Amino acid sequence: VMVDSSPQIARLEHFEHWLRTEAVVAGGIGPAEIPRLRDRHLLDSLAYVAGITDRAAAIVDVGSGTGLPGIPLAIALPEATVTLVDRSQRRIDLARRAIRILRLDNVETSVIDVRRVERSWDVAVFRASLPIPEAAATVPTITGPTGHGLLGVSRLPEPPSLPPPPPGIAFDLADVGDSVLDSPFWLLTMHRSA
């Protein structure tokens, strides 16, 4: 079970309402996404939990925008710490507003290009922020020796084709959709190869 308490569900619903009423108006999410907010944004974000075995992990959301998937992950994993990283001050300001409204004390933000980050986390999550080869190349620069990256790559029934991993990186692909969604969700785990 991803979210098992009423306060967590209430926070996710509050975030969905905020996305619909403020993030869309501010241009953080396109208006065409309103009917798909729950299924294609919130539940997609929660599917990443399947790739996070340490519930107290330090997580970085690369190219977070308005906080997807980072804010839903922070709600679902209250023991974890989540850092939202984005190059856009405007998007981070929007995410900061959501963090304040939701009273999330396990989320921090940083306006920076991920290629300039000089810090490491346990898990790096990527959602529509970098293509697979760039995300894979970034993982070892922003995660510790046992860290890994997660990237949602497809919701189609058949497994997606993947480019070859860069040297020193291994790929594991799993369908984690049945844990959260009523459709497939292919989650790519990127980690250092042995």
PDB file of C-alpha atoms in Angstrom:
ATOM      1  CA  VAL A   1       0.000   0.000   0.000  1.00  0.00           C
ATOM      2  CA  MET A   2       1.472   3.315  -1.061  1.00  0.00           C
ATOM      3  CA  VAL A   3      -0.533   5.730   1.040  1.00  0.00           C
ATOM      4  CA  ASP A   4      -2.106   4.178   4.092  1.00  0.00           C
ATOM      5  CA  SER A   5      -3.375   7.027   6.218  1.00  0.00           C
ATOM      6  CA  SER A   6      -6.197   9.529   5.988  1.00  0.00           C
ATOM      7  CA  PRO A   7      -3.869  12.519   6.574  1.00  0.00           C
ATOM      8  CA  GLN A   8      -1.683  11.408   3.643  1.00  0.00           C
ATOM      9  CA  ILE A   9      -4.705  10.969   1.385  1.00  0.00           C
ATOM     10  CA  ALA A  10      -6.041  14.363   2.461  1.00  0.00           C
ATOM     11  CA  ARG A  11      -2.678  15.979   1.655  1.00  0.00           C
ATOM     12  CA  LEU A  12      -2.565  14.347  -1.774  1.00  0.00           C
ATOM     13  CA  GLU A  13      -6.093  15.565  -2.479  1.00  0.00           C
ATOM     14  CA  HIS A  14      -5.121  19.037  -1.271  1.00  0.00           C
ATOM     15  CA  PHE A  15      -2.104  18.992  -3.601  1.00  0.00           C
ATOM     16  CA  GLU A  16      -4.312  17.884  -6.497  1.00  0.00           C
ATOM     17  CA  HIS A  17      -6.671  20.800  -5.738  1.00  0.00           C
ATOM     18  CA  TRP A  18      -3.690  23.191  -5.599  1.00  0.00           C
ATOM     19  CA  LEU A  19      -2.407  21.909  -8.956  1.00  0.00           C
ATOM     20  CA  ARG A  20      -5.859  22.412 -10.499  1.00  0.00           C
ATOM     21  CA  THR A  21      -6.547  25.854  -9.037  1.00  0.00           C
ATOM     22  CA  GLU A  22      -3.116  27.507  -8.766  1.00  0.00           C
ATOM     23  CA  ALA A  23      -0.433  25.654 -10.718  1.00  0.00           C
ATOM     24  CA  VAL A  24      -2.494  25.606 -13.923  1.00  0.00           C
ATOM     25  CA  VAL A  25      -3.356  29.315 -13.606  1.00  0.00           C
ATOM     26  CA  ALA A  26       0.318  30.150 -12.977  1.00  0.00           C
ATOM     27  CA  GLY A  27       1.427  28.117 -16.010  1.00  0.00           C
ATOM     28  CA  GLY A  28       3.142  25.359 -14.015  1.00  0.00           C
ATOM     29  CA  ILE A  29       0.914  22.741 -15.668  1.00  0.00           C
ATOM     30  CA  GLY A  30      -1.011  23.073 -18.912  1.00  0.00           C
ATOM     31  CA  PRO A  31      -4.825  23.386 -18.720  1.00  0.00           C
ATOM     32  CA  ALA A  32      -5.208  20.286 -20.909  1.00  0.00           C
ATOM     33  CA  GLU A  33      -3.761  18.270 -18.001  1.00  0.00           C
ATOM     34  CA  ILE A  34      -6.634  19.066 -15.591  1.00  0.00           C
ATOM     35  CA  PRO A  35      -8.668  15.921 -16.388  1.00  0.00           C
ATOM     36  CA  ARG A  36      -5.506  13.796 -16.031  1.00  0.00           C
ATOM     37  CA  LEU A  37      -4.093  15.283 -12.819  1.00  0.00           C
ATOM     38  CA  ARG A  38      -4.854  12.302 -10.602  1.00  0.00           C
ATOM     39  CA  ASP A  39      -4.022   9.452 -12.986  1.00  0.00           C
ATOM     40  CA  ARG A  40      -1.164  10.903 -15.042  1.00  0.00           C
ATOM     41  CA  HIS A  41       0.486  13.139 -12.464  1.00  0.00           C
ATOM     42  CA  LEU A  42      -0.264  12.127  -8.875  1.00  0.00           C
ATOM     43  CA  LEU A  43      -0.509   8.369  -9.346  1.00  0.00           C
ATOM     44  CA  ASP A  44       2.403   8.372 -11.804  1.00  0.00           C
ATOM     45  CA  SER A  45       4.404  10.125  -9.087  1.00  0.00           C
ATOM     46  CA  LEU A  46       3.389   7.581  -6.447  1.00  0.00           C
ATOM     47  CA  ALA A  47       4.509   4.722  -8.718  1.00  0.00           C
ATOM     48  CA  TYR A  48       8.104   5.797  -8.012  1.00  0.00           C
ATOM     49  CA  VAL A  49       7.689   4.590  -4.411  1.00  0.00           C
ATOM     50  CA  ALA A  50       8.055   1.027  -5.767  1.00  0.00           C
ATOM     51  CA  GLY A  51      11.717   1.790  -6.534  1.00  0.00           C
ATOM     52  CA  ILE A  52      12.530   3.251  -3.111  1.00  0.00           C
ATOM     53  CA  THR A  53      13.257   0.493  -0.607  1.00  0.00           C
ATOM     54  CA  ASP A  54      14.599   2.752   2.166  1.00  0.00           C
ATOM     55  CA  ARG A  55      11.585   4.674   3.453  1.00  0.00           C
ATOM     56  CA  ALA A  56      13.937   7.200   5.121  1.00  0.00           C
ATOM     57  CA  ALA A  57      15.978   7.839   1.964  1.00  0.00           C
ATOM     58  CA  ALA A  58      17.346  11.203   0.912  1.00  0.00           C
ATOM     59  CA  ILE A  59      15.634  11.769  -2.450  1.00  0.00           C
ATOM     60  CA  VAL A  60      16.316  14.384  -5.124  1.00  0.00           C
ATOM     61  CA  ASP A  61      13.639  15.210  -7.704  1.00  0.00           C
ATOM     62  CA  VAL A  62      15.545  16.405 -10.784  1.00  0.00           C
ATOM     63  CA  GLY A  63      13.692  18.963 -12.890  1.00  0.00           C
ATOM     64  CA  SER A  64      10.848  18.964 -10.397  1.00  0.00           C
ATOM     65  CA  GLY A  65       8.827  21.814 -11.863  1.00  0.00           C
ATOM     66  CA  THR A  66       5.818  22.282  -9.599  1.00  0.00           C
ATOM     67  CA  GLY A  67       6.825  19.331  -7.418  1.00  0.00           C
ATOM     68  CA  LEU A  68       6.062  16.215  -9.457  1.00  0.00           C
ATOM     69  CA  PRO A  69       6.965  13.550  -8.396  1.00  0.00           C
ATOM     70  CA  GLY A  70       8.754  15.019  -5.349  1.00  0.00           C
ATOM     71  CA  ILE A  71       5.793  16.375  -3.387  1.00  0.00           C
ATOM     72  CA  PRO A  72       3.685  13.191  -3.692  1.00  0.00           C
ATOM     73  CA  LEU A  73       6.781  11.178  -2.682  1.00  0.00           C
ATOM     74  CA  ALA A  74       7.289  13.407   0.369  1.00  0.00           C
ATOM     75  CA  ILE A  75       3.652  12.837   1.344  1.00  0.00           C
ATOM     76  CA  ALA A  76       3.826   9.065   0.801  1.00  0.00           C
ATOM     77  CA  LEU A  77       7.224   8.733   2.533  1.00  0.00           C
ATOM     78  CA  PRO A  78       7.117  11.093   5.527  1.00  0.00           C
ATOM     79  CA  GLU A  79      10.395   9.687   6.955  1.00  0.00           C
ATOM     80  CA  ALA A  80      12.245  10.532   3.725  1.00  0.00           C
ATOM     81  CA  THR A  81      13.773  13.887   2.903  1.00  0.00           C
ATOM     82  CA  VAL A  82      13.017  15.219  -0.566  1.00  0.00           C
ATOM     83  CA  THR A  83      14.898  17.956  -2.408  1.00  0.00           C
ATOM     84  CA  LEU A  84      13.193  19.545  -5.407  1.00  0.00           C
ATOM     85  CA  VAL A  85      15.763  20.754  -7.952  1.00  0.00           C
ATOM     86  CA  ASP A  86      14.855  22.880 -10.962  1.00  0.00           C
ATOM     87  CA  ARG A  87      16.584  25.556 -13.051  1.00  0.00           C
ATOM     88  CA  SER A  88      13.471  27.742 -13.042  1.00  0.00           C
ATOM     89  CA  GLN A  89      12.999  30.159 -10.146  1.00  0.00           C
ATOM     90  CA  ARG A  90       9.339  30.556 -11.135  1.00  0.00           C
ATOM     91  CA  ARG A  91       8.625  26.820 -10.953  1.00  0.00           C
ATOM     92  CA  ILE A  92      10.486  26.439  -7.656  1.00  0.00           C
ATOM     93  CA  ASP A  93       8.551  29.419  -6.242  1.00  0.00           C
ATOM     94  CA  LEU A  94       5.330  27.621  -7.206  1.00  0.00           C
ATOM     95  CA  ALA A  95       6.542  24.398  -5.577  1.00  0.00           C
ATOM     96  CA  ARG A  96       7.530  26.335  -2.423  1.00  0.00           C
ATOM     97  CA  ARG A  97       4.001  27.691  -2.191  1.00  0.00           C
ATOM     98  CA  ALA A  98       2.597  24.144  -2.373  1.00  0.00           C
ATOM     99  CA  ILE A  99       5.079  22.997   0.297  1.00  0.00           C
ATOM    100  CA  ARG A 100       3.928  25.806   2.626  1.00  0.00           C
ATOM    101  CA  ILE A 101       0.235  25.157   1.987  1.00  0.00           C
ATOM    102  CA  LEU A 102       0.662  21.422   2.606  1.00  0.00           C
ATOM    103  CA  ARG A 103       2.890  22.047   5.658  1.00  0.00           C
ATOM    104  CA  LEU A 104       5.521  19.596   4.450  1.00  0.00           C
ATOM    105  CA  ASP A 105       8.586  19.729   6.669  1.00  0.00           C
ATOM    106  CA  ASN A 106      10.520  17.012   4.811  1.00  0.00           C
ATOM    107  CA  VAL A 107      10.927  18.963   1.541  1.00  0.00           C
ATOM    108  CA  GLU A 108      13.551  21.501   0.541  1.00  0.00           C
ATOM    109  CA  THR A 109      14.115  23.254  -2.776  1.00  0.00           C
ATOM    110  CA  SER A 110      17.054  24.396  -4.860  1.00  0.00           C
ATOM    111  CA  VAL A 111      17.152  26.560  -7.977  1.00  0.00           C
ATOM    112  CA  ILE A 112      20.108  25.078  -9.851  1.00  0.00           C
ATOM    113  CA  ASP A 113      20.971  23.113 -12.963  1.00  0.00           C
ATOM    114  CA  VAL A 114      21.516  19.504 -11.869  1.00  0.00           C
ATOM    115  CA  ARG A 115      24.873  19.485 -13.673  1.00  0.00           C
ATOM    116  CA  ARG A 116      26.098  22.076 -11.140  1.00  0.00           C
ATOM    117  CA  VAL A 117      24.951  20.238  -8.003  1.00  0.00           C
ATOM    118  CA  GLU A 118      27.729  19.391  -5.548  1.00  0.00           C
ATOM    119  CA  ARG A 119      25.806  17.115  -3.231  1.00  0.00           C
ATOM    120  CA  SER A 120      24.616  13.517  -3.259  1.00  0.00           C
ATOM    121  CA  TRP A 121      21.408  11.715  -2.342  1.00  0.00           C
ATOM    122  CA  ASP A 122      20.337   8.086  -1.969  1.00  0.00           C
ATOM    123  CA  VAL A 123      17.804   8.215  -4.817  1.00  0.00           C
ATOM    124  CA  ALA A 124      17.433  10.530  -7.811  1.00  0.00           C
ATOM    125  CA  VAL A 125      14.017  10.627  -9.499  1.00  0.00           C
ATOM    126  CA  PHE A 126      13.480  11.921 -13.014  1.00  0.00           C
ATOM    127  CA  ARG A 127      10.039  12.585 -14.492  1.00  0.00           C
ATOM    128  CA  ALA A 128      10.011  14.136 -17.951  1.00  0.00           C
ATOM    129  CA  SER A 129      13.126  16.138 -17.085  1.00  0.00           C
ATOM    130  CA  LEU A 130      15.992  14.431 -18.933  1.00  0.00           C
ATOM    131  CA  PRO A 131      16.217  11.816 -21.682  1.00  0.00           C
ATOM    132  CA  ILE A 132      17.322   8.356 -20.519  1.00  0.00           C
ATOM    133  CA  PRO A 133      21.008   8.677 -21.541  1.00  0.00           C
ATOM    134  CA  GLU A 134      21.397  12.053 -19.778  1.00  0.00           C
ATOM    135  CA  ALA A 135      19.545  10.874 -16.676  1.00  0.00           C
ATOM    136  CA  ALA A 136      21.712   7.733 -16.509  1.00  0.00           C
ATOM    137  CA  ALA A 137      24.907   9.769 -16.878  1.00  0.00           C
ATOM    138  CA  THR A 138      23.734  12.114 -14.098  1.00  0.00           C
ATOM    139  CA  VAL A 139      22.969   9.362 -11.550  1.00  0.00           C
ATOM    140  CA  PRO A 140      26.558   8.708 -10.418  1.00  0.00           C
ATOM    141  CA  THR A 141      27.241  12.437 -10.035  1.00  0.00           C
ATOM    142  CA  ILE A 142      24.321  13.069  -7.640  1.00  0.00           C
ATOM    143  CA  THR A 143      23.945   9.783  -5.760  1.00  0.00           C
ATOM    144  CA  GLY A 144      26.234   8.063  -3.290  1.00  0.00           C
ATOM    145  CA  PRO A 145      28.070   4.793  -4.049  1.00  0.00           C
ATOM    146  CA  THR A 146      24.967   2.679  -3.332  1.00  0.00           C
ATOM    147  CA  GLY A 147      22.482   5.200  -4.720  1.00  0.00           C
ATOM    148  CA  HIS A 148      20.313   4.813  -7.777  1.00  0.00           C
ATOM    149  CA  GLY A 149      18.114   6.732 -10.177  1.00  0.00           C
ATOM    150  CA  LEU A 150      14.488   6.136 -11.128  1.00  0.00           C
ATOM    151  CA  LEU A 151      12.780   7.186 -14.356  1.00  0.00           C
ATOM    152  CA  GLY A 152       9.231   6.413 -15.451  1.00  0.00           C
ATOM    153  CA  VAL A 153       9.612   5.477 -19.111  1.00  0.00           C
ATOM    154  CA  SER A 154       6.248   4.225 -20.402  1.00  0.00           C
ATOM    155  CA  ARG A 155       2.640   3.382 -19.597  1.00  0.00           C
ATOM    156  CA  LEU A 156       2.139   1.172 -22.638  1.00  0.00           C
ATOM    157  CA  PRO A 157       1.456  -2.564 -22.173  1.00  0.00           C
ATOM    158  CA  GLU A 158       4.650  -3.770 -23.863  1.00  0.00           C
ATOM    159  CA  PRO A 159       8.104  -3.109 -22.373  1.00  0.00           C
ATOM    160  CA  PRO A 160       9.752  -0.055 -23.932  1.00  0.00           C
ATOM    161  CA  SER A 161      12.998  -0.347 -25.852  1.00  0.00           C
ATOM    162  CA  LEU A 162      15.868   1.314 -24.051  1.00  0.00           C
ATOM    163  CA  PRO A 163      19.144   2.773 -25.263  1.00  0.00           C
ATOM    164  CA  PRO A 164      22.268   1.017 -24.008  1.00  0.00           C
ATOM    165  CA  PRO A 165      23.345   2.221 -20.558  1.00  0.00           C
ATOM    166  CA  PRO A 166      26.442   4.408 -20.367  1.00  0.00           C
ATOM    167  CA  PRO A 167      29.670   2.767 -19.139  1.00  0.00           C
ATOM    168  CA  GLY A 168      29.540   1.893 -15.450  1.00  0.00           C
ATOM    169  CA  ILE A 169      25.730   2.027 -15.256  1.00  0.00           C
ATOM    170  CA  ALA A 170      23.257  -0.865 -15.312  1.00  0.00           C
ATOM    171  CA  PHE A 171      19.545  -0.683 -16.129  1.00  0.00           C
ATOM    172  CA  ASP A 172      16.723  -2.673 -14.520  1.00  0.00           C
ATOM    173  CA  LEU A 173      13.229  -2.264 -15.975  1.00  0.00           C
ATOM    174  CA  ALA A 174      10.095  -3.288 -14.060  1.00  0.00           C
ATOM    175  CA  ASP A 175       6.360  -2.866 -14.503  1.00  0.00           C
ATOM    176  CA  VAL A 176       5.208  -1.384 -11.192  1.00  0.00           C
ATOM    177  CA  GLY A 177       1.807  -0.219 -12.408  1.00  0.00           C
ATOM    178  CA  ASP A 178      -0.204  -2.823 -10.547  1.00  0.00           C
ATOM    179  CA  SER A 179       1.015  -1.409  -7.231  1.00  0.00           C
ATOM    180  CA  VAL A 180      -0.660   1.969  -7.844  1.00  0.00           C
ATOM    181  CA  LEU A 181      -2.320   2.182 -11.238  1.00  0.00           C
ATOM    182  CA  ASP A 182      -4.802   0.225 -13.270  1.00  0.00           C
ATOM    183  CA  SER A 183      -2.369   0.207 -16.199  1.00  0.00           C
ATOM    184  CA  PRO A 184       1.291  -0.680 -16.715  1.00  0.00           C
ATOM    185  CA  PHE A 185       3.948   1.746 -15.485  1.00  0.00           C
ATOM    186  CA  TRP A 186       7.471   0.912 -16.596  1.00  0.00           C
ATOM    187  CA  LEU A 187       9.993   2.157 -14.052  1.00  0.00           C
ATOM    188  CA  LEU A 188      13.661   2.212 -15.029  1.00  0.00           C
ATOM    189  CA  THR A 189      16.186   1.822 -12.224  1.00  0.00           C
ATOM    190  CA  MET A 190      19.657   3.125 -13.058  1.00  0.00           C
ATOM    191  CA  HIS A 191      22.543   2.115 -10.785  1.00  0.00           C
ATOM    192  CA  ARG A 192      26.269   1.595 -10.860  1.00  0.00           C
ATOM    193  CA  SER A 193      27.201  -1.720 -12.430  1.00  0.00           C
ATOM    194  CA  ALA A 194      29.227  -4.197 -10.360  1.00  0.00           C
TER     195      ALA A 194
END
